[in-house]
Short mmCIF file of C-alpha atoms in Angstrom, two decimals:
data_model
loop_
_atom_site.label_atom_id
_atom_site.label_comp_id
_atom_site.label_asym_id
_atom_site.label_seq_id
_atom_site.Cartn_x
_atom_site.Cartn_y
_atom_site.Cartn_z
CA MET A 1 -6.63 6.68 15.87
CA GLY A 2 -4.14 4.17 14.57
CA ILE A 3 -3.50 1.90 11.63
CA LYS A 4 -4.42 -1.75 11.35
CA ILE A 5 -2.33 -3.51 8.72
CA PHE A 6 -4.10 -6.68 7.62
CA TRP A 7 -1.47 -9.00 6.16
CA ASP A 8 -2.97 -11.60 3.84
CA GLU A 9 -1.57 -15.09 4.38
CA ARG A 10 -0.30 -15.23 0.77
CA ALA A 11 1.70 -12.00 1.14
CA PRO A 12 5.43 -12.39 1.88
CA ALA A 13 5.94 -13.64 5.42
CA GLY A 14 8.54 -12.60 7.97
CA ILE A 15 8.69 -8.91 7.02
CA GLN A 16 5.51 -7.66 8.69
CA ALA A 17 7.20 -6.13 11.76
CA PRO A 18 9.76 -4.00 9.86
CA VAL A 19 7.05 -2.79 7.44
CA GLN A 20 4.82 -1.88 10.39
CA ARG A 21 7.66 0.00 12.13
CA CYS A 22 8.52 1.95 8.96
CA ILE A 23 4.91 2.97 8.27
CA SER A 24 4.49 4.02 11.90
CA MET A 25 7.72 6.07 11.73
CA ILE A 26 6.82 7.78 8.43
CA LEU A 27 3.33 8.82 9.55
CA GLN A 28 4.11 9.23 13.28
CA MET A 29 1.13 7.03 14.16
CA PRO A 30 0.75 3.72 15.95
CA ALA A 31 0.34 0.74 13.64
CA GLU A 32 -0.50 -2.87 14.34
CA VAL A 33 -0.14 -5.89 12.08
CA VAL A 34 -2.96 -8.40 11.96
CA ILE A 35 -2.05 -11.66 10.21
CA GLU A 36 -5.15 -12.53 8.28
CA GLY A 37 -5.91 -15.97 6.99
CA GLY A 38 -9.01 -16.79 5.08
CA LEU A 39 -10.11 -13.30 4.07
CA LEU A 40 -12.62 -13.68 1.30
CA LEU A 41 -11.15 -11.37 -1.32
CA LYS A 42 -13.49 -10.41 -4.13
CA GLY A 43 -12.67 -8.74 -7.40
CA TYR A 44 -10.34 -11.27 -9.01
CA ASP A 45 -10.38 -11.05 -12.81
CA PRO A 46 -9.13 -14.42 -14.16
CA GLY A 47 -8.63 -12.99 -17.66
CA ARG A 48 -6.19 -10.39 -16.33
CA ARG A 49 -4.93 -12.52 -13.41
CA GLN A 50 -5.30 -9.44 -11.25
CA TYR A 51 -7.60 -8.07 -8.57
CA ASN A 52 -9.76 -5.05 -9.25
CA ALA A 53 -8.50 -2.75 -6.48
CA ARG A 54 -11.80 -0.87 -6.23
CA GLN A 55 -13.72 -4.09 -5.62
CA LEU A 56 -11.17 -5.12 -2.99
CA LEU A 57 -11.65 -1.79 -1.21
CA THR A 58 -15.40 -2.43 -1.08
CA CYS A 59 -14.69 -5.84 0.47
CA ILE A 60 -12.28 -4.33 3.01
CA ASP A 61 -14.76 -1.57 3.87
CA THR A 62 -17.43 -4.18 4.58
CA ILE A 63 -15.06 -6.02 6.93
CA ARG A 64 -14.11 -2.75 8.66
CA THR A 65 -17.76 -1.81 9.14
CA CYS A 66 -18.93 -5.26 10.32
CA ALA A 67 -16.03 -5.59 12.77
CA ALA A 68 -16.54 -1.99 13.98
CA ILE A 69 -12.87 -1.16 13.37
CA SER A 70 -12.29 2.54 13.99
CA ASP A 71 -8.63 2.53 12.97
CA LEU A 72 -7.53 3.12 9.40
CA MET A 73 -7.18 -0.19 7.60
CA LEU A 74 -4.50 -1.25 5.12
CA LEU A 75 -4.62 -4.64 3.41
CA VAL A 76 -1.33 -6.04 2.11
CA ILE A 77 -1.85 -8.78 -0.49
CA ALA A 78 0.34 -10.73 -2.89
CA GLY A 79 -2.12 -10.55 -5.79
CA ASP A 80 -1.51 -8.02 -8.55
CA LEU A 81 -3.89 -5.02 -8.65
CA PHE A 82 -5.52 -2.99 -11.39
CA ILE A 83 -8.19 -0.37 -11.78
CA PRO A 84 -10.15 0.05 -15.00
CA GLY A 85 -8.12 2.06 -17.49
CA TYR A 86 -4.74 1.09 -15.98
CA ASP A 87 -2.55 -1.96 -16.52
CA PHE A 88 -1.72 -2.08 -12.79
CA VAL A 89 -1.53 -0.06 -9.61
CA PHE A 90 0.82 -0.56 -6.67
CA GLY A 91 -1.99 0.35 -4.29
CA LEU A 92 -5.22 2.30 -3.88
CA ALA A 93 -7.02 4.14 -1.09
CA ARG A 94 -10.62 5.10 -0.40
CA PRO A 95 -10.26 8.11 1.93
CA ASN A 96 -13.96 8.49 2.73
CA ASN A 97 -14.03 4.95 4.12
CA GLY A 98 -10.59 4.73 5.78
CA VAL A 99 -9.46 1.70 3.78
CA ALA A 100 -6.50 1.05 1.49
CA VAL A 101 -4.81 -1.85 -0.27
CA VAL A 102 -1.22 -2.48 -1.40
CA SER A 103 -0.03 -5.34 -3.56
CA THR A 104 3.42 -6.84 -3.15
CA ALA A 105 3.32 -8.42 -6.64
CA ARG A 106 5.21 -5.64 -8.46
CA LEU A 107 7.21 -4.54 -5.43
CA ASP A 108 9.31 -7.70 -5.34
CA ASN A 109 12.61 -7.79 -7.25
CA GLU A 110 11.73 -11.27 -8.51
CA TYR A 111 8.91 -9.82 -10.65
CA TYR A 112 11.56 -7.88 -12.63
CA GLY A 113 14.08 -10.71 -12.87
CA ARG A 114 16.31 -9.17 -10.21
CA PHE A 115 17.88 -10.87 -7.22
CA GLU A 116 15.55 -11.20 -4.24
CA ASN A 117 16.19 -8.69 -1.49
CA ASP A 118 13.95 -8.44 1.58
CA ASP A 119 15.28 -4.95 2.38
CA ASP A 120 14.07 -3.67 -1.01
CA LEU A 121 10.67 -5.31 -0.52
CA ILE A 122 10.26 -3.92 3.01
CA ASP A 123 11.24 -0.45 1.84
CA ARG A 124 8.76 -0.51 -1.06
CA ILE A 125 5.82 -1.92 0.90
CA ALA A 126 6.41 0.64 3.67
CA LYS A 127 6.59 3.58 1.27
CA GLU A 128 3.57 2.48 -0.74
CA GLY A 129 1.62 1.64 2.43
CA ALA A 130 2.44 5.03 3.98
CA HIS A 131 1.46 6.69 0.68
CA GLU A 132 -1.98 5.06 0.64
CA ILE A 133 -2.57 5.73 4.34
CA GLY A 134 -1.49 9.33 3.71
CA HIS A 135 -4.47 9.60 1.36
CA LEU A 136 -6.71 8.26 4.15
CA LEU A 137 -5.38 11.10 6.31
CA GLY A 138 -6.28 13.70 3.67
CA LEU A 139 -2.95 14.11 1.88
CA GLU A 140 -2.89 14.51 -1.89
CA HIS A 141 -0.11 13.59 -4.31
CA CYS A 142 3.07 15.63 -3.86
CA THR A 143 5.33 17.00 -6.58
CA ASN A 144 8.49 16.29 -4.53
CA PRO A 145 9.86 13.01 -6.01
CA GLU A 146 11.49 12.11 -2.67
CA CYS A 147 8.29 12.49 -0.61
CA CYS A 148 6.23 9.41 0.28
CA MET A 149 3.19 11.18 -1.21
CA PHE A 150 4.77 11.41 -4.67
CA LYS A 151 2.80 9.22 -7.09
CA PRO A 152 5.22 6.69 -8.61
CA ASP A 153 4.40 5.22 -12.00
CA THR A 154 7.45 2.96 -12.07
CA LEU A 155 9.48 0.91 -9.62
CA ASP A 156 12.45 3.26 -10.12
CA GLU A 157 10.29 6.24 -9.09
CA LEU A 158 9.14 4.31 -6.02
CA ASP A 159 12.74 3.44 -5.15
CA ARG A 160 13.76 7.13 -5.42
CA LYS A 161 11.25 8.11 -2.75
CA LYS A 162 12.49 8.38 0.82
CA LYS A 163 10.76 6.88 3.84
CA MET A 164 9.50 10.30 4.91
CA LEU A 165 7.06 13.05 4.16
CA CYS A 166 8.40 16.31 2.80
CA PRO A 167 8.03 19.37 5.08
CA ARG A 168 4.93 20.56 3.20
CA CYS A 169 3.14 17.22 3.59
CA GLN A 170 4.23 16.99 7.25
CA GLN A 171 2.72 20.41 7.84
CA GLN A 172 -0.55 19.42 6.14
CA LEU A 173 -0.72 16.27 8.26
CA ALA A 174 -0.19 18.29 11.45
CA HIS A 175 -3.29 20.41 10.77
#
């Protein structure tokens, strides 16, 4: 089993390979980037100017099923995500279906009025992508703030995480 990273054409270009390498390194699994143009993404809420992440996961699951993809599937999109009851989420996973989504919208320095930095963006997408895929592999949230499976509520918390799983999460993944 591996990971297919579907990269939406509106997501930041030119950083796919380093993100793929980081996710593969963190989870010790093969990963492949698929540049995807023309995916019909459902779940956009024009009033919020965000995508409902749960509706996107349903869309991704349909694609995975119809295309008979056995690998875990991560969609990276530029559009901002939310789930009902939350202002935003960085990403979301549906473990029973093997699908996850990560948005780059709030991972980019530009969103916060900071100077653009591709290294920061790569680091954040990789950590959030590995986090969501970790859920697909059966991992829960971790209390170690440096572990990829720690649930960040802010960009600063995401930045504090390291591109690795803590020993406890590594052990759970090995079983």
